[in-house]
Amino acid sequence: MPATASPQQGHGVAITFSSGFLAYISSVAVSGINRAALETTNSSTTTARTFIPEKLANYGEIRVSLMLNTAADPPIEGAAETITITWPMQTGGTTAPNWTGTGFMTAYEATGEINGIMTATATIKITGTLTFNAGS
């Protein structure tokens, strides 16, 4: 299915860990994906600075806001594992898009308010590349 330019809701986004850690998601953010520009300007450059792309990208971190599941231990001390973000399926689609990579949890914070839903936030460092599957 061709890509669509229409807005999509985030309802239905899910994140899974190969360790089995599971919680209801309220938001997922992938941040810090970057690849540096290496300057190649030298004394013979005449009109503008020049650059080439660095060979290796940094795929950043995944930040997840979730409903606290006190029955599930967060894998904060676990080894790197497969992390999959499944995005909501496009209208008329047959397969949901997903991003898959390897990562490990670097931070986990839980909040319990007397008159509110208990929540948590987790930060996962991506240890290599993300594979982007567009869905269909």
mmCIF file of N, CA and C in Angstrom:
data_model
loop_
_atom_site.group_PDB
_atom_site.id
_atom_site.type_symbol
_atom_site.label_atom_id
_atom_site.label_comp_id
_atom_site.label_asym_id
_atom_site.label_seq_id
_atom_site.Cartn_x
_atom_site.Cartn_y
_atom_site.Cartn_z
ATOM 1 N N MET A 1 0.853 -1.180 0.000
ATOM 2 C CA MET A 1 0.000 0.000 0.000
ATOM 3 C C MET A 1 0.890 1.231 0.000
ATOM 4 N N PRO A 2 0.634 2.199 -0.845
ATOM 5 C CA PRO A 2 1.465 3.399 -0.877
ATOM 6 C C PRO A 2 1.331 4.195 0.413
ATOM 7 N N ALA A 3 2.391 4.921 0.726
ATOM 8 C CA ALA A 3 2.380 5.766 1.921
ATOM 9 C C ALA A 3 1.291 6.825 1.790
ATOM 10 N N THR A 4 0.705 7.174 2.923
ATOM 11 C CA THR A 4 -0.350 8.170 2.929
ATOM 12 C C THR A 4 0.135 9.418 3.649
ATOM 13 N N ALA A 5 -0.353 10.554 3.235
ATOM 14 C CA ALA A 5 0.022 11.808 3.881
ATOM 15 C C ALA A 5 -1.016 12.231 4.911
ATOM 16 N N SER A 6 -2.073 11.436 5.068
ATOM 17 C CA SER A 6 -3.113 11.818 6.020
ATOM 18 C C SER A 6 -2.665 11.535 7.444
ATOM 19 N N PRO A 7 -3.130 12.343 8.402
ATOM 20 C CA PRO A 7 -2.761 12.148 9.804
ATOM 21 C C PRO A 7 -3.280 10.809 10.330
ATOM 22 N N GLN A 8 -2.542 10.257 11.267
ATOM 23 C CA GLN A 8 -2.954 9.014 11.910
ATOM 24 C C GLN A 8 -2.938 9.197 13.413
ATOM 25 N N GLN A 9 -3.829 8.503 14.078
ATOM 26 C CA GLN A 9 -3.846 8.500 15.535
ATOM 27 C C GLN A 9 -2.849 7.487 16.059
ATOM 28 N N GLY A 10 -2.346 7.740 17.238
ATOM 29 C CA GLY A 10 -1.398 6.824 17.866
ATOM 30 C C GLY A 10 -2.058 5.691 18.632
ATOM 31 N N HIS A 11 -3.388 5.695 18.692
ATOM 32 C CA HIS A 11 -4.089 4.650 19.436
ATOM 33 C C HIS A 11 -3.767 3.283 18.834
ATOM 34 N N GLY A 12 -3.292 2.383 19.670
ATOM 35 C CA GLY A 12 -2.939 1.053 19.214
ATOM 36 C C GLY A 12 -1.447 0.813 19.147
ATOM 37 N N VAL A 13 -0.627 1.862 19.365
ATOM 38 C CA VAL A 13 0.814 1.656 19.362
ATOM 39 C C VAL A 13 1.181 0.693 20.489
ATOM 40 N N ALA A 14 2.120 -0.192 20.214
ATOM 41 C CA ALA A 14 2.533 -1.184 21.204
ATOM 42 C C ALA A 14 4.047 -1.343 21.158
ATOM 43 N N ILE A 15 4.630 -1.730 22.278
ATOM 44 C CA ILE A 15 6.050 -2.043 22.333
ATOM 45 C C ILE A 15 6.188 -3.391 23.011
ATOM 46 N N THR A 16 6.993 -4.262 22.443
ATOM 47 C CA THR A 16 7.207 -5.577 23.030
ATOM 48 C C THR A 16 8.698 -5.800 23.253
ATOM 49 N N PHE A 17 8.989 -6.526 24.296
ATOM 50 C CA PHE A 17 10.351 -6.870 24.680
ATOM 51 C C PHE A 17 10.486 -8.387 24.574
ATOM 52 N N SER A 18 11.611 -8.883 24.054
ATOM 53 C CA SER A 18 11.774 -10.327 23.947
ATOM 54 C C SER A 18 11.813 -10.998 25.322
ATOM 55 N N SER A 19 12.099 -10.231 26.385
ATOM 56 C CA SER A 19 12.083 -10.791 27.746
ATOM 57 C C SER A 19 10.662 -11.032 28.238
ATOM 58 N N GLY A 20 9.667 -10.473 27.526
ATOM 59 C CA GLY A 20 8.278 -10.650 27.916
ATOM 60 C C GLY A 20 7.707 -9.500 28.718
ATOM 61 N N PHE A 21 8.521 -8.492 29.055
ATOM 62 C CA PHE A 21 8.009 -7.341 29.799
ATOM 63 C C PHE A 21 6.872 -6.706 29.018
ATOM 64 N N LEU A 22 5.782 -6.400 29.703
ATOM 65 C CA LEU A 22 4.580 -5.896 29.044
ATOM 66 C C LEU A 22 3.876 -4.889 29.940
ATOM 67 N N ALA A 23 3.354 -3.835 29.333
ATOM 68 C CA ALA A 23 2.538 -2.846 30.035
ATOM 69 C C ALA A 23 1.703 -2.112 28.997
ATOM 70 N N TYR A 24 0.627 -1.474 29.451
ATOM 71 C CA TYR A 24 -0.182 -0.657 28.546
ATOM 72 C C TYR A 24 0.552 0.643 28.256
ATOM 73 N N ILE A 25 0.610 1.021 27.004
ATOM 74 C CA ILE A 25 1.386 2.168 26.542
ATOM 75 C C ILE A 25 0.486 3.396 26.433
ATOM 76 N N SER A 26 0.989 4.556 26.902
ATOM 77 C CA SER A 26 0.277 5.804 26.654
ATOM 78 C C SER A 26 1.029 6.663 25.643
ATOM 79 N N SER A 27 2.335 6.471 25.498
ATOM 80 C CA SER A 27 3.071 7.149 24.428
ATOM 81 C C SER A 27 4.427 6.488 24.224
ATOM 82 N N VAL A 28 4.914 6.585 22.994
ATOM 83 C CA VAL A 28 6.239 6.085 22.630
ATOM 84 C C VAL A 28 6.932 7.194 21.848
ATOM 85 N N ALA A 29 8.185 7.463 22.179
ATOM 86 C CA ALA A 29 8.969 8.458 21.433
ATOM 87 C C ALA A 29 10.335 7.875 21.128
ATOM 88 N N VAL A 30 10.712 7.918 19.874
ATOM 89 C CA VAL A 30 12.051 7.513 19.465
ATOM 90 C C VAL A 30 12.805 8.804 19.197
ATOM 91 N N SER A 31 13.891 9.023 19.936
ATOM 92 C CA SER A 31 14.581 10.308 19.809
ATOM 93 C C SER A 31 16.075 10.115 19.631
ATOM 94 N N GLY A 32 16.677 11.096 19.037
ATOM 95 C CA GLY A 32 18.127 11.124 18.935
ATOM 96 C C GLY A 32 18.703 10.340 17.780
ATOM 97 N N ILE A 33 17.880 9.923 16.806
ATOM 98 C CA ILE A 33 18.442 9.247 15.647
ATOM 99 C C ILE A 33 19.251 10.274 14.867
ATOM 100 N N ASN A 34 20.541 9.996 14.689
ATOM 101 C CA ASN A 34 21.369 10.968 13.987
ATOM 102 C C ASN A 34 22.587 10.321 13.353
ATOM 103 N N ARG A 35 23.159 11.023 12.438
ATOM 104 C CA ARG A 35 24.422 10.644 11.811
ATOM 105 C C ARG A 35 25.200 11.930 11.636
ATOM 106 N N ALA A 36 26.388 11.958 12.160
ATOM 107 C CA ALA A 36 27.191 13.180 12.159
ATOM 108 C C ALA A 36 27.689 13.548 10.768
ATOM 109 N N ALA A 37 27.938 14.829 10.605
ATOM 110 C CA ALA A 37 28.579 15.355 9.405
ATOM 111 C C ALA A 37 30.039 15.625 9.755
ATOM 112 N N LEU A 38 30.948 15.045 8.990
ATOM 113 C CA LEU A 38 32.382 15.235 9.224
ATOM 114 C C LEU A 38 32.910 16.306 8.268
ATOM 115 N N GLU A 39 33.528 17.314 8.841
ATOM 116 C CA GLU A 39 33.999 18.414 8.010
ATOM 117 C C GLU A 39 35.243 18.002 7.227
ATOM 118 N N THR A 40 35.239 18.314 5.935
ATOM 119 C CA THR A 40 36.378 18.025 5.062
ATOM 120 C C THR A 40 37.027 19.296 4.521
ATOM 121 N N THR A 41 36.593 20.438 5.031
ATOM 122 C CA THR A 41 37.158 21.721 4.607
ATOM 123 C C THR A 41 38.673 21.718 4.852
ATOM 124 N N ASN A 42 39.413 22.224 3.894
ATOM 125 C CA ASN A 42 40.863 22.306 4.059
ATOM 126 C C ASN A 42 41.375 23.598 3.430
ATOM 127 N N SER A 43 42.673 23.764 3.425
ATOM 128 C CA SER A 43 43.235 25.038 2.953
ATOM 129 C C SER A 43 43.011 25.287 1.468
ATOM 130 N N SER A 44 42.619 24.277 0.706
ATOM 131 C CA SER A 44 42.348 24.505 -0.719
ATOM 132 C C SER A 44 40.863 24.733 -1.006
ATOM 133 N N THR A 45 40.010 24.643 0.007
ATOM 134 C CA THR A 45 38.581 24.910 -0.167
ATOM 135 C C THR A 45 38.404 26.399 -0.417
ATOM 136 N N THR A 46 37.590 26.743 -1.424
ATOM 137 C CA THR A 46 37.526 28.160 -1.807
ATOM 138 C C THR A 46 36.191 28.849 -1.585
ATOM 139 N N THR A 47 35.061 28.149 -1.661
ATOM 140 C CA THR A 47 33.783 28.876 -1.606
ATOM 141 C C THR A 47 32.944 28.605 -0.375
ATOM 142 N N ALA A 48 32.973 27.402 0.157
ATOM 143 C CA ALA A 48 32.149 27.075 1.326
ATOM 144 C C ALA A 48 32.744 25.846 2.021
ATOM 145 N N ARG A 49 32.414 25.690 3.259
ATOM 146 C CA ARG A 49 32.866 24.513 3.990
ATOM 147 C C ARG A 49 32.278 23.268 3.345
ATOM 148 N N THR A 50 33.001 22.150 3.414
ATOM 149 C CA THR A 50 32.539 20.899 2.817
ATOM 150 C C THR A 50 32.445 19.822 3.884
ATOM 151 N N PHE A 51 31.549 18.852 3.651
ATOM 152 C CA PHE A 51 31.281 17.800 4.634
ATOM 153 C C PHE A 51 31.020 16.467 3.938
ATOM 154 N N ILE A 52 31.231 15.380 4.679
ATOM 155 C CA ILE A 52 30.813 14.045 4.255
ATOM 156 C C ILE A 52 30.062 13.417 5.426
ATOM 157 N N PRO A 53 29.157 12.461 5.155
ATOM 158 C CA PRO A 53 28.433 11.825 6.257
ATOM 159 C C PRO A 53 29.313 10.807 6.989
ATOM 160 N N GLU A 54 29.185 10.783 8.291
ATOM 161 C CA GLU A 54 29.855 9.758 9.085
ATOM 162 C C GLU A 54 29.301 8.401 8.674
ATOM 163 N N LYS A 55 30.107 7.365 8.700
ATOM 164 C CA LYS A 55 29.662 6.038 8.266
ATOM 165 C C LYS A 55 28.640 5.419 9.214
ATOM 166 N N LEU A 56 28.753 5.672 10.512
ATOM 167 C CA LEU A 56 27.889 5.017 11.486
ATOM 168 C C LEU A 56 26.843 5.970 12.054
ATOM 169 N N ALA A 57 25.603 5.523 12.084
ATOM 170 C CA ALA A 57 24.511 6.298 12.678
ATOM 171 C C ALA A 57 24.341 5.914 14.141
ATOM 172 N N ASN A 58 23.741 6.798 14.901
ATOM 173 C CA ASN A 58 23.365 6.528 16.287
ATOM 174 C C ASN A 58 21.846 6.516 16.300
ATOM 175 N N TYR A 59 21.236 5.392 16.656
ATOM 176 C CA TYR A 59 19.785 5.276 16.601
ATOM 177 C C TYR A 59 19.089 5.754 17.865
ATOM 178 N N GLY A 60 19.821 6.374 18.773
ATOM 179 C CA GLY A 60 19.203 7.088 19.887
ATOM 180 C C GLY A 60 18.563 6.225 20.945
ATOM 181 N N GLU A 61 17.427 6.710 21.436
ATOM 182 C CA GLU A 61 16.722 6.068 22.551
ATOM 183 C C GLU A 61 15.231 5.978 22.255
ATOM 184 N N ILE A 62 14.596 5.080 22.973
ATOM 185 C CA ILE A 62 13.142 4.973 22.962
ATOM 186 C C ILE A 62 12.676 5.376 24.352
ATOM 187 N N ARG A 63 11.757 6.327 24.419
ATOM 188 C CA ARG A 63 11.132 6.719 25.691
ATOM 189 C C ARG A 63 9.684 6.266 25.645
ATOM 190 N N VAL A 64 9.281 5.537 26.682
ATOM 191 C CA VAL A 64 7.945 4.971 26.726
ATOM 192 C C VAL A 64 7.244 5.440 27.995
ATOM 193 N N SER A 65 6.033 5.980 27.844
ATOM 194 C CA SER A 65 5.170 6.280 28.982
ATOM 195 C C SER A 65 4.133 5.164 29.029
ATOM 196 N N LEU A 66 3.912 4.619 30.204
ATOM 197 C CA LEU A 66 3.028 3.462 30.297
ATOM 198 C C LEU A 66 2.257 3.441 31.606
ATOM 199 N N MET A 67 1.243 2.595 31.630
ATOM 200 C CA MET A 67 0.502 2.362 32.854
ATOM 201 C C MET A 67 1.320 1.374 33.679
ATOM 202 N N LEU A 68 1.568 1.712 34.922
ATOM 203 C CA LEU A 68 2.400 0.873 35.779
ATOM 204 C C LEU A 68 1.763 -0.496 35.961
ATOM 205 N N ASN A 69 2.521 -1.533 35.690
ATOM 206 C CA ASN A 69 2.089 -2.913 35.895
ATOM 207 C C ASN A 69 2.958 -3.472 37.016
ATOM 208 N N THR A 70 2.443 -3.467 38.234
ATOM 209 C CA THR A 70 3.241 -3.900 39.381
ATOM 210 C C THR A 70 3.502 -5.407 39.382
ATOM 211 N N ALA A 71 2.833 -6.147 38.517
ATOM 212 C CA ALA A 71 3.062 -7.593 38.416
ATOM 213 C C ALA A 71 4.199 -7.926 37.458
ATOM 214 N N ALA A 72 4.728 -6.928 36.746
ATOM 215 C CA ALA A 72 5.798 -7.167 35.777
ATOM 216 C C ALA A 72 7.054 -6.421 36.205
ATOM 217 N N ASP A 73 8.125 -7.144 36.390
ATOM 218 C CA ASP A 73 9.397 -6.521 36.746
ATOM 219 C C ASP A 73 10.034 -5.908 35.510
ATOM 220 N N PRO A 74 10.364 -4.615 35.540
ATOM 221 C CA PRO A 74 11.021 -4.013 34.376
ATOM 222 C C PRO A 74 12.421 -4.599 34.226
ATOM 223 N N PRO A 75 12.866 -4.834 32.995
ATOM 224 C CA PRO A 75 14.174 -5.457 32.780
ATOM 225 C C PRO A 75 15.338 -4.460 32.892
ATOM 226 N N ILE A 76 15.358 -3.675 33.972
ATOM 227 C CA ILE A 76 16.378 -2.637 34.135
ATOM 228 C C ILE A 76 17.771 -3.241 34.304
ATOM 229 N N GLU A 77 17.875 -4.467 34.795
ATOM 230 C CA GLU A 77 19.185 -5.096 34.961
ATOM 231 C C GLU A 77 19.442 -6.137 33.879
ATOM 232 N N GLY A 78 18.543 -6.234 32.914
ATOM 233 C CA GLY A 78 18.664 -7.245 31.873
ATOM 234 C C GLY A 78 19.652 -6.872 30.777
ATOM 235 N N ALA A 79 20.027 -7.881 30.031
ATOM 236 C CA ALA A 79 20.913 -7.683 28.880
ATOM 237 C C ALA A 79 20.132 -7.033 27.742
ATOM 238 N N ALA A 80 20.846 -6.614 26.740
ATOM 239 C CA ALA A 80 20.185 -6.074 25.544
ATOM 240 C C ALA A 80 19.279 -7.154 24.966
ATOM 241 N N GLU A 81 18.117 -6.727 24.468
ATOM 242 C CA GLU A 81 17.136 -7.671 23.941
ATOM 243 C C GLU A 81 16.424 -7.050 22.748
ATOM 244 N N THR A 82 15.661 -7.860 22.046
ATOM 245 C CA THR A 82 14.910 -7.369 20.896
ATOM 246 C C THR A 82 13.734 -6.531 21.372
ATOM 247 N N ILE A 83 13.606 -5.341 20.816
ATOM 248 C CA ILE A 83 12.524 -4.414 21.128
ATOM 249 C C ILE A 83 11.775 -4.165 19.818
ATOM 250 N N THR A 84 10.456 -4.283 19.841
ATOM 251 C CA THR A 84 9.653 -4.024 18.649
ATOM 252 C C THR A 84 8.584 -2.997 18.979
ATOM 253 N N ILE A 85 8.534 -1.926 18.192
ATOM 254 C CA ILE A 85 7.454 -0.950 18.292
ATOM 255 C C ILE A 85 6.519 -1.236 17.126
ATOM 256 N N THR A 86 5.269 -1.531 17.432
ATOM 257 C CA THR A 86 4.270 -1.755 16.389
ATOM 258 C C THR A 86 3.365 -0.538 16.357
ATOM 259 N N TRP A 87 3.345 0.114 15.207
ATOM 260 C CA TRP A 87 2.549 1.324 15.024
ATOM 261 C C TRP A 87 1.141 0.934 14.558
ATOM 262 N N PRO A 88 0.152 1.790 14.766
ATOM 263 C CA PRO A 88 -1.206 1.486 14.309
ATOM 264 C C PRO A 88 -1.247 1.258 12.797
ATOM 265 N N MET A 89 -2.084 0.325 12.384
ATOM 266 C CA MET A 89 -2.230 0.016 10.972
ATOM 267 C C MET A 89 -2.911 1.164 10.247
ATOM 268 N N GLN A 90 -2.456 1.436 9.035
ATOM 269 C CA GLN A 90 -3.072 2.475 8.227
ATOM 270 C C GLN A 90 -4.463 2.022 7.807
ATOM 271 N N THR A 91 -5.362 2.972 7.621
ATOM 272 C CA THR A 91 -6.702 2.667 7.159
ATOM 273 C C THR A 91 -6.623 1.864 5.864
ATOM 274 N N GLY A 92 -7.286 0.727 5.842
ATOM 275 C CA GLY A 92 -7.276 -0.134 4.669
ATOM 276 C C GLY A 92 -6.079 -1.050 4.584
ATOM 277 N N GLY A 93 -5.180 -0.965 5.566
ATOM 278 C CA GLY A 93 -3.971 -1.787 5.545
ATOM 279 C C GLY A 93 -4.240 -3.218 5.981
ATOM 280 N N THR A 94 -3.273 -4.083 5.707
ATOM 281 C CA THR A 94 -3.370 -5.482 6.122
ATOM 282 C C THR A 94 -2.284 -5.872 7.112
ATOM 283 N N THR A 95 -1.211 -5.091 7.160
ATOM 284 C CA THR A 95 -0.103 -5.369 8.074
ATOM 285 C C THR A 95 0.314 -4.071 8.745
ATOM 286 N N ALA A 96 0.444 -4.081 10.050
ATOM 287 C CA ALA A 96 0.849 -2.878 10.778
ATOM 288 C C ALA A 96 2.344 -2.625 10.592
ATOM 289 N N PRO A 97 2.733 -1.361 10.463
ATOM 290 C CA PRO A 97 4.157 -1.045 10.382
ATOM 291 C C PRO A 97 4.835 -1.268 11.732
ATOM 292 N N ASN A 98 6.122 -1.603 11.706
ATOM 293 C CA ASN A 98 6.847 -1.751 12.965
ATOM 294 C C ASN A 98 8.308 -1.376 12.788
ATOM 295 N N TRP A 99 8.925 -1.040 13.903
ATOM 296 C CA TRP A 99 10.352 -0.767 13.976
ATOM 297 C C TRP A 99 10.930 -1.767 14.957
ATOM 298 N N THR A 100 11.986 -2.460 14.569
ATOM 299 C CA THR A 100 12.577 -3.487 15.421
ATOM 300 C C THR A 100 14.065 -3.223 15.577
ATOM 301 N N GLY A 101 14.564 -3.436 16.779
ATOM 302 C CA GLY A 101 15.989 -3.287 17.041
ATOM 303 C C GLY A 101 16.360 -3.971 18.337
ATOM 304 N N THR A 102 17.594 -3.776 18.737
ATOM 305 C CA THR A 102 18.090 -4.329 19.993
ATOM 306 C C THR A 102 18.371 -3.169 20.931
ATOM 307 N N GLY A 103 18.025 -3.346 22.200
ATOM 308 C CA GLY A 103 18.273 -2.293 23.166
ATOM 309 C C GLY A 103 18.193 -2.806 24.589
ATOM 310 N N PHE A 104 18.541 -1.941 25.508
ATOM 311 C CA PHE A 104 18.455 -2.280 26.932
ATOM 312 C C PHE A 104 17.928 -1.082 27.698
ATOM 313 N N MET A 105 17.228 -1.367 28.789
ATOM 314 C CA MET A 105 16.615 -0.312 29.591
ATOM 315 C C MET A 105 17.686 0.404 30.409
ATOM 316 N N THR A 106 17.707 1.729 30.309
ATOM 317 C CA THR A 106 18.679 2.525 31.066
ATOM 318 C C THR A 106 18.040 3.300 32.210
ATOM 319 N N ALA A 107 16.719 3.453 32.183
ATOM 320 C CA ALA A 107 16.029 4.182 33.250
ATOM 321 C C ALA A 107 14.589 3.695 33.344
ATOM 322 N N TYR A 108 14.056 3.711 34.563
ATOM 323 C CA TYR A 108 12.664 3.333 34.797
ATOM 324 C C TYR A 108 12.183 4.112 36.005
ATOM 325 N N GLU A 109 11.096 4.853 35.835
ATOM 326 C CA GLU A 109 10.528 5.647 36.926
ATOM 327 C C GLU A 109 9.051 5.321 37.064
ATOM 328 N N ALA A 110 8.604 5.111 38.296
ATOM 329 C CA ALA A 110 7.202 4.797 38.552
ATOM 330 C C ALA A 110 6.585 5.891 39.415
ATOM 331 N N THR A 111 5.300 6.185 39.151
ATOM 332 C CA THR A 111 4.569 7.205 39.895
ATOM 333 C C THR A 111 3.209 6.649 40.284
ATOM 334 N N GLY A 112 2.859 6.776 41.560
ATOM 335 C CA GLY A 112 1.540 6.362 42.030
ATOM 336 C C GLY A 112 0.887 7.505 42.795
ATOM 337 N N GLU A 113 -0.157 8.074 42.210
ATOM 338 C CA GLU A 113 -0.878 9.152 42.871
ATOM 339 C C GLU A 113 -2.114 8.588 43.545
ATOM 340 N N ILE A 114 -2.514 9.175 44.653
ATOM 341 C CA ILE A 114 -3.668 8.687 45.406
ATOM 342 C C ILE A 114 -4.924 8.690 44.551
ATOM 343 N N ASN A 115 -5.164 9.744 43.797
ATOM 344 C CA ASN A 115 -6.364 9.846 42.966
ATOM 345 C C ASN A 115 -6.004 9.845 41.488
ATOM 346 N N GLY A 116 -5.238 8.883 41.062
ATOM 347 C CA GLY A 116 -4.850 8.842 39.656
ATOM 348 C C GLY A 116 -4.386 7.462 39.241
ATOM 349 N N ILE A 117 -4.153 7.308 37.983
ATOM 350 C CA ILE A 117 -3.641 6.062 37.429
ATOM 351 C C ILE A 117 -2.140 5.996 37.706
ATOM 352 N N MET A 118 -1.671 4.856 38.179
ATOM 353 C CA MET A 118 -0.239 4.681 38.397
ATOM 354 C C MET A 118 0.445 4.585 37.030
ATOM 355 N N THR A 119 1.531 5.327 36.864
ATOM 356 C CA THR A 119 2.224 5.383 35.587
ATOM 357 C C THR A 119 3.710 5.092 35.765
ATOM 358 N N ALA A 120 4.370 4.888 34.662
ATOM 359 C CA ALA A 120 5.818 4.696 34.665
ATOM 360 C C ALA A 120 6.373 5.237 33.362
ATOM 361 N N THR A 121 7.653 5.547 33.372
ATOM 362 C CA THR A 121 8.364 5.896 32.155
ATOM 363 C C THR A 121 9.611 5.035 32.085
ATOM 364 N N ALA A 122 9.947 4.623 30.886
ATOM 365 C CA ALA A 122 11.136 3.801 30.671
ATOM 366 C C ALA A 122 11.940 4.402 29.539
ATOM 367 N N THR A 123 13.250 4.302 29.651
ATOM 368 C CA THR A 123 14.148 4.735 28.585
ATOM 369 C C THR A 123 14.960 3.522 28.154
ATOM 370 N N ILE A 124 14.998 3.293 26.843
ATOM 371 C CA ILE A 124 15.715 2.163 26.281
ATOM 372 C C ILE A 124 16.758 2.700 25.313
ATOM 373 N N LYS A 125 18.015 2.315 25.489
ATOM 374 C CA LYS A 125 19.082 2.704 24.563
ATOM 375 C C LYS A 125 19.138 1.680 23.437
ATOM 376 N N ILE A 126 19.049 2.160 22.214
ATOM 377 C CA ILE A 126 19.141 1.291 21.050
ATOM 378 C C ILE A 126 20.626 1.004 20.811
ATOM 379 N N THR A 127 20.969 -0.282 20.653
ATOM 380 C CA THR A 127 22.380 -0.666 20.590
ATOM 381 C C THR A 127 22.914 -0.891 19.186
ATOM 382 N N GLY A 128 22.115 -0.752 18.198
ATOM 383 C CA GLY A 128 22.570 -0.927 16.815
ATOM 384 C C GLY A 128 21.636 -0.155 15.916
ATOM 385 N N THR A 129 21.116 -0.814 14.912
ATOM 386 C CA THR A 129 20.201 -0.162 13.987
ATOM 387 C C THR A 129 18.763 -0.499 14.320
ATOM 388 N N LEU A 130 17.861 0.284 13.791
ATOM 389 C CA LEU A 130 16.433 -0.042 13.792
ATOM 390 C C LEU A 130 16.086 -0.491 12.387
ATOM 391 N N THR A 131 15.278 -1.529 12.303
ATOM 392 C CA THR A 131 14.762 -1.962 11.018
ATOM 393 C C THR A 131 13.366 -1.388 10.880
ATOM 394 N N PHE A 132 13.133 -0.625 9.816
ATOM 395 C CA PHE A 132 11.860 0.040 9.591
ATOM 396 C C PHE A 132 11.051 -0.788 8.599
ATOM 397 N N ASN A 133 9.917 -1.322 9.039
ATOM 398 C CA ASN A 133 9.025 -2.083 8.183
ATOM 399 C C ASN A 133 7.756 -1.266 7.970
ATOM 400 N N ALA A 134 7.486 -0.859 6.759
ATOM 401 C CA ALA A 134 6.409 0.077 6.457
ATOM 402 C C ALA A 134 5.012 -0.500 6.620
ATOM 403 N N GLY A 135 4.863 -1.808 6.655
ATOM 404 C CA GLY A 135 3.528 -2.382 6.695
ATOM 405 C C GLY A 135 2.912 -2.324 5.303
ATOM 406 N N SER A 136 1.688 -2.827 5.217
ATOM 407 C CA SER A 136 1.027 -2.798 3.910
ATOM 408 C C SER A 136 -0.457 -2.602 4.083
#
